XYZ file of N, CA, C and O in Angstrom:
528
model
N -33.695 -34.049 2.689
C -33.727 -32.897 1.803
C -35.164 -32.423 1.660
O -36.076 -33.224 1.505
N -35.382 -31.122 1.701
C -36.708 -30.542 1.617
C -37.260 -30.662 0.199
O -36.542 -30.542 -0.783
N -38.565 -30.885 0.130
C -39.223 -30.935 -1.166
C -39.244 -29.526 -1.770
O -39.312 -28.539 -1.051
N -39.231 -29.445 -3.094
C -39.167 -28.136 -3.744
C -40.435 -27.316 -3.525
O -40.406 -26.100 -3.642
N -41.558 -27.951 -3.231
C -42.807 -27.223 -3.028
C -43.074 -26.917 -1.551
O -44.146 -26.444 -1.209
N -42.098 -27.180 -0.700
C -42.261 -26.929 0.732
C -42.344 -25.434 1.006
O -41.602 -24.636 0.440
N -43.279 -25.052 1.868
C -43.433 -23.654 2.261
C -42.596 -23.440 3.518
O -42.835 -24.071 4.533
N -41.596 -22.566 3.469
C -40.777 -22.326 4.655
C -41.601 -21.744 5.805
O -42.550 -20.981 5.576
N -41.234 -22.084 7.027
C -41.920 -21.560 8.206
C -41.893 -20.032 8.178
O -42.886 -19.378 8.497
N -40.782 -19.464 7.748
C -40.669 -17.996 7.707
C -41.720 -17.379 6.789
O -42.227 -16.284 7.072
N -42.077 -18.056 5.697
C -43.126 -17.539 4.807
C -44.490 -17.583 5.481
O -45.299 -16.670 5.324
N -44.756 -18.657 6.222
C -46.016 -18.728 6.974
C -46.083 -17.582 7.982
O -47.106 -16.918 8.113
N -44.989 -17.360 8.687
C -44.970 -16.346 9.745
C -45.270 -14.957 9.175
O -45.981 -14.169 9.802
N -44.794 -14.677 7.983
C -45.073 -13.380 7.348
C -46.564 -13.179 7.098
O -47.035 -12.053 7.046
N -47.316 -14.268 6.916
C -48.743 -14.187 6.600
C -49.636 -14.204 7.838
O -50.837 -13.991 7.740
N -49.053 -14.486 8.992
C -49.840 -14.544 10.229
C -50.287 -13.135 10.590
O -49.493 -12.197 10.504
N -51.534 -12.963 11.004
C -51.997 -11.631 11.397
C -51.072 -11.012 12.450
O -50.626 -11.696 13.375
N -50.757 -9.729 12.310
C -49.825 -9.065 13.228
C -50.190 -9.205 14.706
O -49.309 -9.255 15.547
N -51.471 -9.311 15.007
C -51.894 -9.411 16.405
C -51.423 -10.698 17.073
O -51.182 -10.722 18.276
N -51.298 -11.780 16.320
C -50.905 -13.067 16.912
C -49.492 -13.510 16.535
O -48.969 -14.459 17.104
N -48.879 -12.811 15.608
C -47.523 -13.192 15.169
C -46.532 -13.279 16.334
O -45.776 -14.259 16.427
N -46.514 -12.304 17.274
C -45.571 -12.424 18.394
C -45.817 -13.659 19.265
O -44.876 -14.215 19.829
N -47.053 -14.104 19.345
C -47.370 -15.299 20.136
C -46.771 -16.527 19.456
O -46.151 -17.377 20.104
N -46.958 -16.630 18.153
C -46.405 -17.763 17.396
C -44.882 -17.757 17.486
O -44.262 -18.815 17.696
N -44.268 -16.605 17.358
C -42.810 -16.523 17.452
C -42.317 -16.938 18.835
O -41.306 -17.641 18.955
N -43.032 -16.554 19.886
C -42.649 -16.949 21.250
C -42.802 -18.453 21.426
O -41.942 -19.103 22.034
N -43.868 -19.021 20.885
C -44.061 -20.475 20.970
C -42.939 -21.202 20.230
O -42.402 -22.202 20.725
N -42.577 -20.687 19.077
C -41.492 -21.302 18.295
C -40.173 -21.249 19.062
O -39.420 -22.232 19.093
N -39.881 -20.108 19.694
C -38.652 -19.991 20.494
C -38.658 -20.994 21.643
O -37.632 -21.614 21.939
N -39.806 -21.142 22.292
C -39.902 -22.083 23.412
C -39.611 -23.500 22.959
O -38.811 -24.208 23.579
N -40.242 -23.924 21.880
C -40.036 -25.295 21.398
C -38.587 -25.501 20.979
O -37.962 -26.504 21.337
N -38.032 -24.548 20.266
C -36.647 -24.694 19.803
C -35.652 -24.673 20.964
O -34.624 -25.332 20.906
N -35.972 -23.936 22.028
C -35.086 -23.906 23.199
C -35.132 -25.238 23.938
O -34.117 -25.731 24.420
N -36.303 -25.831 24.010
C -36.466 -27.105 24.715
C -35.914 -28.267 23.888
O -35.295 -29.180 24.437
N -36.135 -28.226 22.579
C -35.747 -29.352 21.722
C -35.032 -28.854 20.460
O -35.571 -28.947 19.355
N -33.819 -28.337 20.600
C -33.129 -27.770 19.437
C -32.806 -28.787 18.345
O -32.607 -28.399 17.192
N -32.789 -30.061 18.680
C -32.460 -31.085 17.684
C -33.684 -31.676 16.997
O -33.550 -32.485 16.079
N -34.873 -31.282 17.424
C -36.096 -31.783 16.789
C -36.187 -31.256 15.363
O -35.713 -30.158 15.061
N -36.789 -32.036 14.495
C -37.002 -31.605 13.118
C -38.150 -30.604 13.079
O -39.228 -30.868 13.609
N -37.926 -29.444 12.460
C -38.964 -28.438 12.282
C -39.553 -28.625 10.885
O -38.841 -28.498 9.891
N -40.846 -28.914 10.829
C -41.499 -29.240 9.569
C -42.668 -28.278 9.353
O -43.603 -28.231 10.153
N -42.606 -27.558 8.268
C -43.653 -26.602 7.941
C -44.889 -27.329 7.419
O -44.774 -28.263 6.620
N -46.065 -26.904 7.874
C -47.296 -27.406 7.268
C -47.438 -26.777 5.897
O -46.998 -25.648 5.672
N -48.059 -27.462 4.981
C -48.166 -26.983 3.605
C -49.449 -26.203 3.327
O -49.628 -25.693 2.243
N -50.339 -26.112 4.299
C -51.602 -25.419 4.090
C -51.463 -23.908 4.088
O -50.470 -23.347 4.536
N -52.450 -23.270 3.557
C -52.554 -21.817 3.535
C -53.490 -21.378 4.661
O -54.182 -22.202 5.250
N -53.556 -20.081 4.944
C -54.474 -19.613 5.989
C -55.898 -20.081 5.691
O -56.326 -20.095 4.533
N -56.636 -20.483 6.722
C -58.007 -20.946 6.498
C -58.913 -19.796 6.076
O -58.638 -18.630 6.347
N -60.013 -20.148 5.454
C -60.969 -19.132 4.993
C -61.815 -18.588 6.133
O -62.380 -17.519 6.033
N -61.890 -19.320 7.209
C -62.684 -18.893 8.359
C -61.772 -18.681 9.563
O -60.878 -19.484 9.822
N -62.029 -17.627 10.315
C -61.218 -17.344 11.506
C -61.492 -18.333 12.632
O -60.794 -18.347 13.628
N -62.508 -19.164 12.471
C -62.823 -20.159 13.502
C -61.988 -21.430 13.373
O -62.052 -22.302 14.230
N -61.232 -21.551 12.321
C -60.410 -22.737 12.106
C -58.950 -22.427 12.413
O -58.454 -21.350 12.115
N -58.288 -23.419 12.992
C -56.870 -23.251 13.294
C -56.045 -23.387 12.015
O -56.291 -24.269 11.198
N -55.070 -22.513 11.888
C -54.094 -22.613 10.812
C -52.855 -23.253 11.411
O -52.181 -22.666 12.250
N -52.569 -24.471 11.020
C -51.385 -25.171 11.498
C -50.169 -24.624 10.766
O -50.116 -24.630 9.544
N -49.212 -24.141 11.538
C -48.036 -23.484 10.974
C -46.849 -24.438 10.858
O -46.240 -24.574 9.810
N -46.512 -25.095 11.974
C -45.294 -25.898 12.014
C -45.459 -27.031 13.022
O -46.225 -26.906 13.982
N -44.760 -28.121 12.763
C -44.734 -29.231 13.727
C -43.283 -29.617 13.955
O -42.413 -29.371 13.111
N -43.052 -30.217 15.106
C -41.709 -30.641 15.492
C -41.753 -32.145 15.713
O -42.649 -32.652 16.402
N -40.788 -32.834 15.127
C -40.785 -34.293 15.146
C -39.439 -34.828 15.607
O -38.406 -34.171 15.480
N -39.485 -36.043 16.135
C -38.290 -36.786 16.530
C -38.365 -38.134 15.827
O -39.365 -38.847 15.963
N -37.337 -38.448 15.056
C -37.291 -39.708 14.302
C -38.571 -39.940 13.500
O -39.110 -41.038 13.460
N -39.085 -38.873 12.889
C -40.260 -38.973 12.031
C -41.600 -38.942 12.743
O -42.639 -38.925 12.097
N -41.588 -38.944 14.071
C -42.844 -38.935 14.837
C -43.136 -37.514 15.334
O -42.311 -36.909 16.021
N -44.309 -37.009 15.000
C -44.705 -35.678 15.434
C -44.856 -35.623 16.950
O -45.421 -36.538 17.560
N -44.354 -34.540 17.553
C -44.404 -34.371 19.004
C -45.249 -33.164 19.373
O -46.209 -33.267 20.129
N -44.874 -31.998 18.852
C -45.529 -30.736 19.193
C -45.779 -29.957 17.906
O -44.981 -30.023 16.974
N -46.876 -29.216 17.871
C -47.170 -28.347 16.740
C -47.578 -26.969 17.231
O -47.948 -26.796 18.394
N -47.502 -26.010 16.329
C -47.942 -24.647 16.623
C -48.970 -24.266 15.576
O -48.741 -24.434 14.369
N -50.086 -23.770 16.051
C -51.139 -23.303 15.161
C -51.640 -21.957 15.640
O -51.324 -21.518 16.747
N -52.417 -21.300 14.799
C -52.915 -19.992 15.186
C -54.348 -19.784 14.722
O -54.800 -20.388 13.754
N -55.034 -18.962 15.466
C -56.369 -18.484 15.142
C -56.240 -16.966 14.968
O -55.147 -16.412 15.060
N -57.332 -16.278 14.780
C -57.287 -14.825 14.573
C -56.840 -14.071 15.818
O -56.202 -13.029 15.717
N -57.164 -14.603 17.028
C -56.883 -13.851 18.250
C -55.972 -14.565 19.250
O -55.620 -13.994 20.270
N -55.654 -15.808 18.989
C -54.765 -16.550 19.881
C -54.064 -17.661 19.089
O -54.412 -17.912 17.947
N -53.097 -18.266 19.727
C -52.363 -19.371 19.114
C -52.431 -20.585 20.032
O -52.882 -20.489 21.167
N -51.957 -21.699 19.529
C -51.960 -22.923 20.324
C -50.655 -23.684 20.140
O -50.040 -23.653 19.086
N -50.271 -24.342 21.215
C -49.261 -25.392 21.155
C -50.065 -26.673 21.249
O -50.850 -26.845 22.183
N -49.946 -27.536 20.276
C -50.685 -28.790 20.376
C -49.729 -29.959 20.463
O -48.630 -29.940 19.921
N -50.163 -30.953 21.210
C -49.340 -32.102 21.566
C -49.971 -33.347 20.966
O -51.092 -33.704 21.317
N -49.259 -33.980 20.060
C -49.793 -35.123 19.329
C -50.131 -36.300 20.243
O -51.067 -37.035 19.967
N -49.373 -36.465 21.311
C -49.642 -37.553 22.272
C -50.063 -36.954 23.612
O -49.732 -37.456 24.669
N -50.818 -35.890 23.552
C -51.224 -35.148 24.737
C -51.984 -35.959 25.762
O -51.858 -35.736 26.965
N -52.777 -36.901 25.305
C -53.542 -37.743 26.231
C -52.616 -38.519 27.156
O -52.949 -38.803 28.303
N -51.412 -38.817 26.695
C -50.454 -39.596 27.474
C -49.610 -38.750 28.426
O -48.893 -39.295 29.259
N -49.685 -37.432 28.293
C -48.848 -36.565 29.124
C -49.408 -36.426 30.528
O -50.624 -36.301 30.717
N -48.522 -36.406 31.484
C -48.893 -36.158 32.873
C -49.017 -34.641 33.045
O -48.029 -33.928 33.009
N -50.246 -34.178 33.189
C -50.503 -32.735 33.270
C -50.973 -32.362 34.669
O -52.145 -32.120 34.895
N -50.046 -32.284 35.587
C -50.384 -31.896 36.950
C -50.785 -30.436 37.069
O -51.405 -30.025 38.040
N -50.471 -29.637 36.053
C -50.764 -28.202 36.095
C -52.158 -27.870 35.585
O -52.635 -26.759 35.775
N -52.815 -28.798 34.905
C -54.143 -28.532 34.361
C -54.130 -27.646 33.131
O -55.153 -27.076 32.768
N -52.995 -27.543 32.472
C -52.873 -26.691 31.286
C -53.517 -27.266 30.035
O -54.040 -26.527 29.212
N -53.431 -28.562 29.888
C -53.868 -29.171 28.638
C -55.385 -29.114 28.484
O -56.135 -29.411 29.407
N -55.802 -28.728 27.281
C -57.210 -28.655 26.936
C -57.492 -29.678 25.846
O -56.600 -30.143 25.171
N -58.770 -29.965 25.663
C -59.188 -30.861 24.599
C -59.507 -32.241 25.118
O -59.087 -32.637 26.194
N -60.279 -32.945 24.320
C -60.696 -34.291 24.719
C -60.672 -35.244 23.532
O -61.400 -36.218 23.500
N -59.827 -34.932 22.559
C -59.712 -35.792 21.387
C -59.112 -37.146 21.726
O -58.691 -37.393 22.852
N -59.075 -38.002 20.742
C -58.574 -39.362 20.926
C -57.137 -39.366 21.455
O -56.807 -40.130 22.351
N -56.274 -38.507 20.919
C -54.867 -38.496 21.318
C -54.331 -37.115 21.668
O -53.599 -36.958 22.622
N -54.629 -36.128 20.861
C -53.984 -34.819 21.025
C -54.648 -33.947 22.083
O -55.812 -34.128 22.424
N -53.845 -33.017 22.595
C -54.301 -31.999 23.536
C -53.603 -30.708 23.139
O -52.665 -30.710 22.353
N -54.042 -29.592 23.699
C -53.438 -28.314 23.331
C -53.410 -27.364 24.515
O -54.116 -27.548 25.498
N -52.577 -26.332 24.379
C -52.504 -25.232 25.337
C -52.797 -23.958 24.554
O -52.173 -23.702 23.520
N -53.744 -23.175 25.026
C -54.072 -21.899 24.400
C -53.082 -20.835 24.860
O -52.815 -20.704 26.050
N -52.551 -20.088 23.901
C -51.603 -19.013 24.176
C -52.248 -17.697 23.736
O -52.518 -17.508 22.553
N -52.494 -16.803 24.679
C -53.155 -15.524 24.367
C -52.179 -14.349 24.316
O -52.537 -13.267 23.883
N -50.950 -14.568 24.762
C -49.914 -13.533 24.750
C -48.557 -14.225 24.649
O -48.429 -15.392 25.041
N -47.544 -13.523 24.142
C -46.214 -14.149 24.047
C -45.727 -14.691 25.393
O -45.091 -15.753 25.442
N -46.030 -14.000 26.466
C -45.583 -14.449 27.792
C -46.155 -15.822 28.159
O -45.536 -16.555 28.924
N -47.316 -16.164 27.610
C -47.900 -17.485 27.902
C -46.977 -18.612 27.441
O -46.864 -19.638 28.100
N -46.314 -18.426 26.307
C -45.412 -19.457 25.771
C -44.135 -19.579 26.583
O -43.445 -20.590 26.494
N -43.842 -18.556 27.374
C -42.605 -18.547 28.146
C -42.800 -18.970 29.602
O -41.827 -19.018 30.361
N -44.029 -19.299 29.973
C -44.290 -19.705 31.351
C -43.577 -21.023 31.655
O -43.515 -21.921 30.812
N -43.036 -21.145 32.864
C -42.319 -22.373 33.223
C -43.173 -23.636 33.080
O -42.660 -24.673 32.636
N -44.464 -23.576 33.404
C -45.288 -24.775 33.287
C -45.542 -25.162 31.830
O -45.675 -26.343 31.509
N -45.545 -24.192 30.922
C -45.677 -24.501 29.493
C -44.387 -25.158 28.999
O -44.432 -26.186 28.319
N -43.244 -24.601 29.367
C -41.959 -25.203 28.979
C -41.831 -26.614 29.534
O -41.332 -27.518 28.857
N -42.296 -26.799 30.754
C -42.249 -28.133 31.378
C -43.089 -29.129 30.564
O -42.667 -30.268 30.328
N -44.254 -28.686 30.093
C -45.116 -29.582 29.313
C -44.465 -29.908 27.964
O -44.523 -31.052 27.505
N -43.810 -28.940 27.351
C -43.108 -29.191 26.086
C -41.971 -30.188 26.325
O -41.779 -31.127 25.546
N -41.233 -30.017 27.427
C -40.158 -30.967 27.764
C -40.717 -32.379 27.944
O -40.131 -33.350 27.447
N -41.821 -32.489 28.660
C -42.440 -33.805 28.875
C -42.847 -34.437 27.545
O -42.684 -35.642 27.350
N -43.382 -33.622 26.638
C -43.806 -34.149 25.333
C -42.621 -34.704 24.561
O -42.707 -35.778 23.969
N -41.511 -33.985 24.581
C -40.325 -34.464 23.853
C -39.698 -35.662 24.540
O -39.168 -36.553 23.874
N -39.757 -35.727 25.836
C -39.262 -36.909 26.539
C -40.109 -38.120 26.169
O -39.575 -39.193 25.856
N -41.421 -37.948 26.128
C -42.322 -39.015 25.712
C -42.056 -39.390 24.255
O -42.116 -40.553 23.887
N -41.713 -38.393 23.436
C -41.458 -38.622 22.015
C -40.080 -39.176 21.703
O -39.745 -39.379 20.543
N -39.258 -39.372 22.728
C -37.966 -40.014 22.513
C -36.774 -39.094 22.465
O -35.668 -39.526 22.174
N -36.972 -37.814 22.776
C -35.848 -36.887 22.780
C -35.558 -36.495 24.219
O -36.186 -35.613 24.771
N -34.639 -37.205 24.822
C -34.269 -36.910 26.208
C -33.376 -35.695 26.234
O -32.524 -35.528 25.371
N -33.577 -34.864 27.228
C -32.739 -33.677 27.366
C -32.387 -33.471 28.798
O -33.110 -33.633 29.699
């Protein structure tokens, strides 16, 4: 059951700048198409005060473990992978060098619909325990 103070994903989407909103919506459609049974969990934060910081919108989890998230900046959005370091990225899409996570930059809605992006989302959910 959702907590009473939970911010619905739809409320976050209304606050996203119009220039990047279609990108976030395309990323959300991609994740939901690949993993329709994953739990969609809204982040509780508000838009950041600086356009240089990512605003985390939503994350998708399997059995309580985060798999993929969607965040946005002023001019682009990202799909981030909580266990990205473990993913086999033959396409060279994954960016970042953090301890565990990696991300894919999305500059247009079509970027979220590319077959190699969908393939990476599928791999993340397979690694996260959701076979499809």
